[in-house]
Amino acid sequence: MDPASAAMNPSSAAMITSTLLVMLSLIFCFFLFLYLLCSLLPRAFAAGRAAPRKLSLPPGSMGWPYVGETFQLYSNNPDTFFALKQKRYGPIFKTHILGCPCVMVSSPEAARFVLVTRAHLFKPTFPASKERMLGRQAVFFQQGDYHARLRRLILRAFLPEAIRRSVARIEAVALRTLQSWDGRLVNTFQEMKTYAFNVAIVSIFGKDELSYLEELKQCYYTLEKGYNSMPINLPGTLFFSAMKARKQLAHIVAKIVSSRRKQRTNEANNDLLGSFMEAQEALSDDQIADNMIGVIFAARDTTASVLTWIVKYLGDNPSILQAVTEEQEEVMKKKEAGNEEKSLTWADTKRMPLTLRVIQETMRVASILSFTFREAVEDVEYEGYLIPKGWKVLPLFRNIHHSPENFSDPEKFDPSRFEASPKPNTFLPFGNGTHACPGNELAKLEMLVLLHHLTTKYRWSMSGYESGIQFGPFALPLNGLPLRFSLKSPVEDRAA
Ligand code: HEM
Ligand SMILES: *[C@@H]1O[C@H](CO)[C@@H](O)[C@H](O)[C@H]1NC(C)=O
Ligand SMILES: *[C@@H]1O[C@H](CO)[C@@H](O)[C@H](O)[C@H]1NC(C)=O
């Protein structure tokens, strides 16, 4: 217990004020994000569109002209907005957010329709400024042949056959991350971001000692700062610096590519860069740069948010933490007894079923990606409703994951519910269909490896932690979960 942190003091007041400020600026950025998203829209919302048949739009209200229901959405927790809508209108409804007419869908059947069976009718959609910053040729923005080719190259580097050989390297990154935590107050999310970044580097380049690594990191951080800023490209703005960093990143990647071309070693490169450079299907330097930056972007904050939530849920549920720790100690003991190789192996990570269920249940409850965006490329009929061409379509993952029909007592953190596999399209932490996450095996692997060392070596307590949730844009424990981790003493018994 830490009584000091329970009482209100000036520094916590200051912290609340700064949290509010951060929240307000995030809300502002989100408005801007939506505004930009919509300014891209063709005049799709113009009246008089000829539908092939007389179909009606899905139920729902469009709210006020122009602002639509933006205030209703952002005046409280977005979950409340979605849940209320779903209760009133059912699993498919229309709304209007800052100039964007959208259809939101929250049933497994509708998510399957949009993401899997009719994926060609719904293209990915992002604001132009984000596309420019990540790189126009990055995989997320593509549809059709170029997309299929890119995906093949990416998957080749992230399938189990490819990543099973990198377990020891990932473990080294995990140990380095954890080393400095003892007794220090750490921002869990920031630490997990560093971890996920370094694992991404290992999987892209095959190693993490790279001559340009520091430069690459610096550029990436500058890019990140500009990503959520106003897209005004004038000297002095964060956006301007980010665009500059973007150019530098492409330059660094080109240097790495050219030095690898010179090496021409016989060893097969199983990493992502190797896959991109493989003779027959080789990409151009620009395509490689856009997609490498894209993969780091897709890999880092997502994995770091999930890891942060796991630390929180384990802290909140001591009996589950105890069971996970026992499972991990078992893995450790087996290795010691069997005189096995000291570092973790792919086979070891398959002896962690309970830990895997904790990861799954965390991804369900926290649903860090509450929804994704698509845009109808033509008028589409679904269940007798019209989804007009140009409208945004949002599959609401979070609603699906919190539906009591699919998951009983949905707010309860209960990993045992994953002892039975979930029904198709009721559990979509990695999406589904043509754009589903190609990094999901790596994400699970790196989380298992970190949790192995975290639970066997460290203890942490949630007492005094003010619980709460922030969206920025991923769901995250308040302030990134600042915590104190301490090393367990070596003699400490498991029963203690
Ligand atoms: C727990 C961590 C992660 C979660 C929850 C997650 C979730 C997702 C989801 C839901 C999508 C699909 C988005 C959509 O359909 O619009 C996606 C796409 C993607 N993810 Fe992940 N992801 C994670 C980690 C990673 C990692 C480690 C990588 C690195 C390889 C990665 C690379 C990608 C890429 C490249 C795409 C775009 C695929 C495409 O458009 O074809 N993700 N991710
Ligand atoms: C999941 O719940 C939704 C309602 O939110 C329902 O429409 C759907 O049929 C359920 N699916 C399964 C597979 O239970
Ligand atoms: C993705 O959709 C297919 C086709 O409906 C289904 O068989 C599969 O189980 C879905 N995947 C997930 C993760 O639900």
mmCIF file of N, CA, C and O and ligand atoms in Angstrom, residues 86 91 106-109 399 403 405-406 423-424 426, ligand 2:
data_model
loop_
_atom_site.group_PDB
_atom_site.id
_atom_site.type_symbol
_atom_site.label_atom_id
_atom_site.label_comp_id
_atom_site.label_asym_id
_atom_site.label_seq_id
_atom_site.Cartn_x
_atom_site.Cartn_y
_atom_site.Cartn_z
ATOM 1 N N GLN A 86 -26.172 0.840 -31.103
ATOM 2 C CA GLN A 86 -26.440 -0.541 -31.420
ATOM 3 C C GLN A 86 -27.726 -1.010 -30.753
ATOM 4 O O GLN A 86 -28.515 -1.735 -31.344
ATOM 5 N N PRO A 91 -27.494 -4.067 -35.388
ATOM 6 C CA PRO A 91 -26.071 -4.238 -35.727
ATOM 7 C C PRO A 91 -25.601 -3.480 -36.974
ATOM 8 O O PRO A 91 -24.446 -3.559 -37.322
ATOM 9 N N SER A 106 -21.823 -3.973 -36.549
ATOM 10 C CA SER A 106 -21.309 -4.568 -35.318
ATOM 11 C C SER A 106 -21.732 -6.010 -35.129
ATOM 12 O O SER A 106 -21.799 -6.482 -34.008
ATOM 13 N N SER A 107 -22.007 -6.730 -36.212
ATOM 14 C CA SER A 107 -22.261 -8.164 -36.047
ATOM 15 C C SER A 107 -21.150 -8.929 -36.756
ATOM 16 O O SER A 107 -20.554 -8.426 -37.710
ATOM 17 N N PRO A 108 -20.859 -10.150 -36.289
ATOM 18 C CA PRO A 108 -19.828 -10.957 -36.946
ATOM 19 C C PRO A 108 -20.146 -11.169 -38.427
ATOM 20 O O PRO A 108 -19.247 -11.157 -39.266
ATOM 21 N N GLU A 109 -21.444 -11.330 -38.745
ATOM 22 C CA GLU A 109 -21.839 -11.564 -40.134
ATOM 23 C C GLU A 109 -21.496 -10.366 -41.011
ATOM 24 O O GLU A 109 -20.976 -10.514 -42.118
ATOM 25 N N ASN A 399 -17.370 -3.614 -30.293
ATOM 26 C CA ASN A 399 -18.744 -4.040 -30.005
ATOM 27 C C ASN A 399 -18.910 -5.546 -30.167
ATOM 28 O O ASN A 399 -19.579 -6.188 -29.372
ATOM 29 N N SER A 403 -20.031 -8.199 -27.128
ATOM 30 C CA SER A 403 -21.429 -8.588 -27.237
ATOM 31 C C SER A 403 -21.712 -9.778 -26.330
ATOM 32 O O SER A 403 -21.039 -10.810 -26.409
ATOM 33 N N GLU A 405 -23.968 -11.863 -26.497
ATOM 34 C CA GLU A 405 -24.379 -13.058 -27.238
ATOM 35 C C GLU A 405 -23.162 -13.879 -27.671
ATOM 36 O O GLU A 405 -23.240 -15.084 -27.834
ATOM 37 N N ASN A 406 -22.056 -13.219 -27.917
ATOM 38 C CA ASN A 406 -20.852 -13.931 -28.336
ATOM 39 C C ASN A 406 -19.939 -14.277 -27.159
ATOM 40 O O ASN A 406 -19.243 -15.278 -27.189
ATOM 41 N N LYS A 423 -16.212 -18.568 -31.983
ATOM 42 C CA LYS A 423 -16.875 -18.815 -33.276
ATOM 43 C C LYS A 423 -16.313 -17.868 -34.342
ATOM 44 O O LYS A 423 -15.808 -16.796 -34.016
ATOM 45 N N PRO A 424 -16.382 -18.284 -35.601
ATOM 46 C CA PRO A 424 -15.796 -17.455 -36.670
ATOM 47 C C PRO A 424 -16.304 -16.007 -36.637
ATOM 48 O O PRO A 424 -17.494 -15.771 -36.441
ATOM 49 N N THR A 426 -16.180 -13.751 -34.488
ATOM 50 C CA THR A 426 -16.588 -13.105 -33.250
ATOM 51 C C THR A 426 -15.365 -12.530 -32.521
ATOM 52 O O THR A 426 -15.503 -11.728 -31.611
HETATM 53 C C1 LIG B 2 -22.844 -12.573 -31.914
HETATM 54 O O1 LIG B 2 -23.643 -11.498 -31.447
HETATM 55 C C2 LIG B 2 -24.348 -10.803 -32.445
HETATM 56 C C3 LIG B 2 -25.095 -9.675 -31.786
HETATM 57 O O2 LIG B 2 -24.250 -8.714 -31.288
HETATM 58 C C4 LIG B 2 -25.312 -11.728 -33.175
HETATM 59 O O3 LIG B 2 -25.914 -11.008 -34.242
HETATM 60 C C5 LIG B 2 -24.540 -12.904 -33.739
HETATM 61 O O4 LIG B 2 -25.407 -13.819 -34.338
HETATM 62 C C6 LIG B 2 -23.714 -13.601 -32.670
HETATM 63 N N1 LIG B 2 -22.888 -14.573 -33.356
HETATM 64 C C7 LIG B 2 -22.563 -15.743 -32.868
HETATM 65 C C8 LIG B 2 -21.718 -16.612 -33.753
HETATM 66 O O5 LIG B 2 -22.917 -16.121 -31.773
#
